[in-house]
PDB file of C-alpha atoms in Angstrom:
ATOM      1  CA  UNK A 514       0.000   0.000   0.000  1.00 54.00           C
ATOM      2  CA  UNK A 515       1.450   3.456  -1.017  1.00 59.00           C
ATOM      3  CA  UNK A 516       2.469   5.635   2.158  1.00 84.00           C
ATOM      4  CA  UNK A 517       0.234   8.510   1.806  1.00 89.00           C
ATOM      5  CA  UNK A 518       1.645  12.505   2.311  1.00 91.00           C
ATOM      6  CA  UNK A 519      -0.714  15.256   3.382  1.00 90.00           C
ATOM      7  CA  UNK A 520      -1.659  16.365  -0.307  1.00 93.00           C
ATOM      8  CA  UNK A 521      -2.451  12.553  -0.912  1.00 93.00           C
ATOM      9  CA  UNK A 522      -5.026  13.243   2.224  1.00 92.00           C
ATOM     10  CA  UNK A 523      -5.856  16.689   1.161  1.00 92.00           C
ATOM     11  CA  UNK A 524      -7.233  14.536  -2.147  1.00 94.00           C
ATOM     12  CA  UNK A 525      -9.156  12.052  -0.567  1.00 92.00           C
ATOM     13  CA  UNK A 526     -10.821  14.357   1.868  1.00 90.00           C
ATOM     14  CA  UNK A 527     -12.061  16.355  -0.899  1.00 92.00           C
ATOM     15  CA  UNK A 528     -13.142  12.960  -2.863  1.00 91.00           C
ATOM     16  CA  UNK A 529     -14.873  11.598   0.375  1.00 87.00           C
ATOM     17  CA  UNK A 530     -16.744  15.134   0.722  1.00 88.00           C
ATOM     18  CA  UNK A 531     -17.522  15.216  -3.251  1.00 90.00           C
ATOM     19  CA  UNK A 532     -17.154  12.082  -4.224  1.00 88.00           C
ATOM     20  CA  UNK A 533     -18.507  13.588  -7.750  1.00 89.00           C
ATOM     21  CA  UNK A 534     -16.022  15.740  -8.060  1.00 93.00           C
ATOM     22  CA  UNK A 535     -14.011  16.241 -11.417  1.00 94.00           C
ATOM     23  CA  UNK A 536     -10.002  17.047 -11.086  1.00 95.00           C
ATOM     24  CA  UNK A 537     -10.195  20.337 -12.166  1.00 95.00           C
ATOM     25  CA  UNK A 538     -12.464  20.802  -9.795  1.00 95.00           C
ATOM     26  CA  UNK A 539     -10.210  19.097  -6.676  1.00 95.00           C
ATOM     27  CA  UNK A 540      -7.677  20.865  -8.061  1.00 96.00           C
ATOM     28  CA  UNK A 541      -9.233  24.234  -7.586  1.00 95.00           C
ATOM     29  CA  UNK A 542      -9.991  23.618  -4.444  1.00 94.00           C
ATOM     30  CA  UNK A 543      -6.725  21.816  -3.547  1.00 95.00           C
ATOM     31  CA  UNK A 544      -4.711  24.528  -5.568  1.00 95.00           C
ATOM     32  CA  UNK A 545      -2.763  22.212  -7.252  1.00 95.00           C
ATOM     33  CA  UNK A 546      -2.516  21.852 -10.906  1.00 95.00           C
ATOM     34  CA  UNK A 547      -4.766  19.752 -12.717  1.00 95.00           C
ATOM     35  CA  UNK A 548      -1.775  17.421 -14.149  1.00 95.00           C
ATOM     36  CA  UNK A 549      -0.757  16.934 -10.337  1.00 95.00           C
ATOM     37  CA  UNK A 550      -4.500  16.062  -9.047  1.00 95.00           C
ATOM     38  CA  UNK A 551      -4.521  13.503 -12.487  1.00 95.00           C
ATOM     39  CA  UNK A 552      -0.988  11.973 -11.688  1.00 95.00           C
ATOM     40  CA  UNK A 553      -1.903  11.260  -8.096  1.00 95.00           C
ATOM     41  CA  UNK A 554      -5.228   9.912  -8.492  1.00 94.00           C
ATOM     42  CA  UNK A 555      -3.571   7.453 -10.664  1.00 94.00           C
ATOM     43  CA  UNK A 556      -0.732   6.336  -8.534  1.00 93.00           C
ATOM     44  CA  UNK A 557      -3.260   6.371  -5.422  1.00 94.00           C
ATOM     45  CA  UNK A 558      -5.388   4.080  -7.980  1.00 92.00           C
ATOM     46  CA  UNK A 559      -2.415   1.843  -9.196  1.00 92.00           C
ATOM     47  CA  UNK A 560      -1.531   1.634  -5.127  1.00 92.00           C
ATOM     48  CA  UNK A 561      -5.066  -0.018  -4.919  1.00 90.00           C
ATOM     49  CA  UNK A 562      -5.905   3.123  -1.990  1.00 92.00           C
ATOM     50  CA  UNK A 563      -9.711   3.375  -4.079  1.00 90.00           C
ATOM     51  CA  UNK A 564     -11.827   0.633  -3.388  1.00 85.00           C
ATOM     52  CA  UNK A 565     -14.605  -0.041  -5.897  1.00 78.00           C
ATOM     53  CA  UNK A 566     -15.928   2.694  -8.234  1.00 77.00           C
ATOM     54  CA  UNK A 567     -19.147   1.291  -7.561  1.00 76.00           C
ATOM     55  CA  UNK A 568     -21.804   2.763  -6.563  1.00 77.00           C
ATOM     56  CA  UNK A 569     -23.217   2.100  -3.629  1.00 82.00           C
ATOM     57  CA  UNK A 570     -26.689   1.495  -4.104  1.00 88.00           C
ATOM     58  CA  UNK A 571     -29.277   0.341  -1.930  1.00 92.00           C
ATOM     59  CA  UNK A 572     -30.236  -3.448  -2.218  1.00 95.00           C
ATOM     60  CA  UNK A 573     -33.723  -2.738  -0.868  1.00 95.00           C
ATOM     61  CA  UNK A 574     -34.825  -0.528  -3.968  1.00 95.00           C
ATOM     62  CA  UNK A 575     -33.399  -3.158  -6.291  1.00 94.00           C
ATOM     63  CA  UNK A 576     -36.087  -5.149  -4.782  1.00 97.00           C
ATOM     64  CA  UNK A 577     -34.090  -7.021  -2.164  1.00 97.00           C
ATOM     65  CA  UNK A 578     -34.847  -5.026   1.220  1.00 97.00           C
ATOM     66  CA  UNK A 579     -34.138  -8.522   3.621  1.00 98.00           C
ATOM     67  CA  UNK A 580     -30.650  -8.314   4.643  1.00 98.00           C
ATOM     68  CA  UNK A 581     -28.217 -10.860   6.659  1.00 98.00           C
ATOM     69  CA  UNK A 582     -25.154 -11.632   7.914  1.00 98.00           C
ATOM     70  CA  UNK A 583     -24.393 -15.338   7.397  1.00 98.00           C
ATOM     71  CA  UNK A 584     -21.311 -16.804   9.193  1.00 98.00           C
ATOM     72  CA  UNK A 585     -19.365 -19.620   6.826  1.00 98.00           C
ATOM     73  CA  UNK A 586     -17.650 -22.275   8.076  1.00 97.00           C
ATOM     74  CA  UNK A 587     -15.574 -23.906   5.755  1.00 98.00           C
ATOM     75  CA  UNK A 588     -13.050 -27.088   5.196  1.00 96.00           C
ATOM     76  CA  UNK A 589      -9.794 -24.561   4.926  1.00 95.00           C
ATOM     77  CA  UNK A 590      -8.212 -26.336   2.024  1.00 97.00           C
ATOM     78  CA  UNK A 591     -11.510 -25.558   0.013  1.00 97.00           C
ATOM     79  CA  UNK A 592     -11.602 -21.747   0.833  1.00 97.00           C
ATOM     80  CA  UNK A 593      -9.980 -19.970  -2.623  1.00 96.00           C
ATOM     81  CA  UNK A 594     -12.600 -22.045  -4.232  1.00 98.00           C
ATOM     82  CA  UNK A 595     -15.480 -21.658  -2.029  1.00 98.00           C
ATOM     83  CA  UNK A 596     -14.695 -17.942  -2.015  1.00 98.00           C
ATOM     84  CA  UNK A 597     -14.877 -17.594  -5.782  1.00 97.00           C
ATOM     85  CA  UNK A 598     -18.226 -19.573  -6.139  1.00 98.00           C
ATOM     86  CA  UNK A 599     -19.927 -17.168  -3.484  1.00 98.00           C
ATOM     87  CA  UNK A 600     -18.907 -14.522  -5.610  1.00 97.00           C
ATOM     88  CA  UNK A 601     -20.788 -16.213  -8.299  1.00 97.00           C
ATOM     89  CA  UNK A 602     -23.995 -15.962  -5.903  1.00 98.00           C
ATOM     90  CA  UNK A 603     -26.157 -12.961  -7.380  1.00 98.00           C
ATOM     91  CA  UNK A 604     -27.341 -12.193  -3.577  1.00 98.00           C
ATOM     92  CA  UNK A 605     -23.930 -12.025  -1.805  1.00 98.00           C
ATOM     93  CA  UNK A 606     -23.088  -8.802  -1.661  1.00 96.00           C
ATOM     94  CA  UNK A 607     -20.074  -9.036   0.519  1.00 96.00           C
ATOM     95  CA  UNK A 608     -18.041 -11.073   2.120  1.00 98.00           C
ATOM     96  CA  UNK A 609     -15.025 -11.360   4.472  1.00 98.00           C
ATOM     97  CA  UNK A 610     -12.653 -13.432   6.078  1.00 97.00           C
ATOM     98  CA  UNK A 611     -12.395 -13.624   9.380  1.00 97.00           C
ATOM     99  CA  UNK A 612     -10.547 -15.284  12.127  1.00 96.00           C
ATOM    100  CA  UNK A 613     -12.118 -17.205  15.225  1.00 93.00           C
ATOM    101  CA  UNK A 614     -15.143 -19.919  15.006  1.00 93.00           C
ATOM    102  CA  UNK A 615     -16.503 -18.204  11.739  1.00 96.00           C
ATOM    103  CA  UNK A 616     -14.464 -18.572   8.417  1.00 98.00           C
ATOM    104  CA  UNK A 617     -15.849 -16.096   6.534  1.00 98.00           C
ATOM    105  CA  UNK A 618     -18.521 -13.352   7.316  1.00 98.00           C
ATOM    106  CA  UNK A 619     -21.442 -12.666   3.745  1.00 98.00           C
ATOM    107  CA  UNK A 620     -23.626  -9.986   3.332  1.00 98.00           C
ATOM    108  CA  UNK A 621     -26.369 -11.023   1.570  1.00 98.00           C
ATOM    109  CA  UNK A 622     -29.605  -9.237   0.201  1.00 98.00           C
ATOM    110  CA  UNK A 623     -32.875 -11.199  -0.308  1.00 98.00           C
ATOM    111  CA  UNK A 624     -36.515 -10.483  -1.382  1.00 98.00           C
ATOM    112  CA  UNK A 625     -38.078 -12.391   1.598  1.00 98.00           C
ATOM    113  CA  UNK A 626     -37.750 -14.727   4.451  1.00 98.00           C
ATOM    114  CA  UNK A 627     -37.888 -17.721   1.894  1.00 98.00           C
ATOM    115  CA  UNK A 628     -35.431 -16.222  -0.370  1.00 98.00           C
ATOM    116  CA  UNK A 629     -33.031 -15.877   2.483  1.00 98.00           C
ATOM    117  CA  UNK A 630     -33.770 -19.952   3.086  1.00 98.00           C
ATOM    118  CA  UNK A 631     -33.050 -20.983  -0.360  1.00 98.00           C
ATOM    119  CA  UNK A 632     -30.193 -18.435  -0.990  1.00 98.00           C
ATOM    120  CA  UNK A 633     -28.622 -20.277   2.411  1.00 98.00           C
ATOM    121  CA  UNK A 634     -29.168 -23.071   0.782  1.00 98.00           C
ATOM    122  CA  UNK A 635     -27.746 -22.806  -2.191  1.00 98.00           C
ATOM    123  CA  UNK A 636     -24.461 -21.814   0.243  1.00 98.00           C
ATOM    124  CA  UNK A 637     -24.791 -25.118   2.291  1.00 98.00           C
ATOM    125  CA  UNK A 638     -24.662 -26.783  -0.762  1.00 97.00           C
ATOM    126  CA  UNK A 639     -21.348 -25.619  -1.808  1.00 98.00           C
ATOM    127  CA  UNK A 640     -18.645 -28.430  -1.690  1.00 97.00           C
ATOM    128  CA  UNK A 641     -16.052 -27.591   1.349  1.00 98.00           C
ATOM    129  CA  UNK A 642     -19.020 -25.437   2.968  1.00 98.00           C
ATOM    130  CA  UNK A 643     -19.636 -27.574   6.718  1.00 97.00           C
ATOM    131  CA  UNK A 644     -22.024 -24.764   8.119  1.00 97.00           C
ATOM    132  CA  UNK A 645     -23.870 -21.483   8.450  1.00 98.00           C
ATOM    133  CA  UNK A 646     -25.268 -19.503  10.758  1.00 98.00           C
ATOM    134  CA  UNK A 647     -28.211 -16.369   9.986  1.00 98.00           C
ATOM    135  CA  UNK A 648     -28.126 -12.889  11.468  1.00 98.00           C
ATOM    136  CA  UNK A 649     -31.042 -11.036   9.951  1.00 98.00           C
ATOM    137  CA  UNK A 650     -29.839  -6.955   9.960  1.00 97.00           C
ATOM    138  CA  UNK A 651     -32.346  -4.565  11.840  1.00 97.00           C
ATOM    139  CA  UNK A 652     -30.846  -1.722  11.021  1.00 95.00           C
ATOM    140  CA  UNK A 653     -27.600  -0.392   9.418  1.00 93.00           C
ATOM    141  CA  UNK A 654     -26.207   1.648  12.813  1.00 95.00           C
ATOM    142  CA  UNK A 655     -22.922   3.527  11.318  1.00 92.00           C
ATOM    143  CA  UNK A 656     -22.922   3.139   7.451  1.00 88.00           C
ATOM    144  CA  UNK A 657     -19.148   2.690   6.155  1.00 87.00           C
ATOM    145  CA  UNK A 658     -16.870   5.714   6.303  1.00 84.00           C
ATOM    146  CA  UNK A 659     -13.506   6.489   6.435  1.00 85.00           C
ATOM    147  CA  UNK A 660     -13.412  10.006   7.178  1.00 84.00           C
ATOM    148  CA  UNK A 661     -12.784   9.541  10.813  1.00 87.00           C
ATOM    149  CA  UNK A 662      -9.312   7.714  10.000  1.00 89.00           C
ATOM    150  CA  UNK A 663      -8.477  10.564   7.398  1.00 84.00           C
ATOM    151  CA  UNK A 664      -8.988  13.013   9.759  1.00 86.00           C
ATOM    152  CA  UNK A 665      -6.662  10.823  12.200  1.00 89.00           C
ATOM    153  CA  UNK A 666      -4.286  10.398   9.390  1.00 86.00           C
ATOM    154  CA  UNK A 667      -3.954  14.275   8.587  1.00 82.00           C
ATOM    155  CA  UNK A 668      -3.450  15.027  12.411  1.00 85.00           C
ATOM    156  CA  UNK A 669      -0.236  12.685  12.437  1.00 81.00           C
ATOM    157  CA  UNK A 670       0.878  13.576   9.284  1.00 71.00           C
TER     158      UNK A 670
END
């Protein structure tokens, strides 16, 4: 991962404020030529510091407004594969691995209780999968953000 100097922060403060924003806008604001604001997004980009360019949408107006946490556990020899087929699953919308009794932790997005069952299903059935568990989300509490860590960042910079 690149090691990031203040401008680099100064870049992806403005991004996380305006995520819209063109370069020659951030590099109005940043005072920096337009060349510079280019050349950096693309080494920040190269560096792999962007994470999707996605939008982030949400699942329930797609039609999908049951969401759950399902914790994996999985033979570890079969976890590359077993990772890439749950990609392959239309309703997983994220997933991560952990450590402790839970091999990996998926996000998934479902039309109903039912769809949930069959989508878990379809998991179970997955060769090298040995169990799930279901956590149905109530609410989403703190939605993901990073501009709490930039703002640590720039103060120890």
């Amino acid at each position: 991962m690149a090691s990031l100097d203040h401008v680099d922060l100064e870049l992806l403060a403005a991004l996380s404020e305006d995520p819209r924003a063109t370069v020659v806008a951030l590099a109005e604001r940043l005072r920096l030529s337009r060349n510079t604001v280019q050349a950096r997004m693309s080494r920040l980009d190269k560096a792999g510091v962007f994470r999707s360019f996605e939008r982030s949408i949400s699942t329930a107006a797609l039609g999908f407004p049951l969401e759950a946490f399902l914790s994996i556990g999985v033979r570890q020899v079969d976890l590359p594969r077993i990772t890439n087929e749950l990609a392959g699953v239309p309703e997983v919308v994220q997933v991560h691995g952990m450590s402790g009794q839970t091999d990996l932790l998926a996000l998934v997005a479902c039309r109903d209780a039912r769809h949930l069952f069959d989508v878990d299903a379809r998991i179970l059935g997955i060769e090298g999968v040995e169990r799930t568990e279901t956590s149905l989300v109530m609410s989403e509490a703190v939605s993901y953000r990073v501009s709490g860590l930039m703002q640590l960042a720039r103060r120890e910079r």
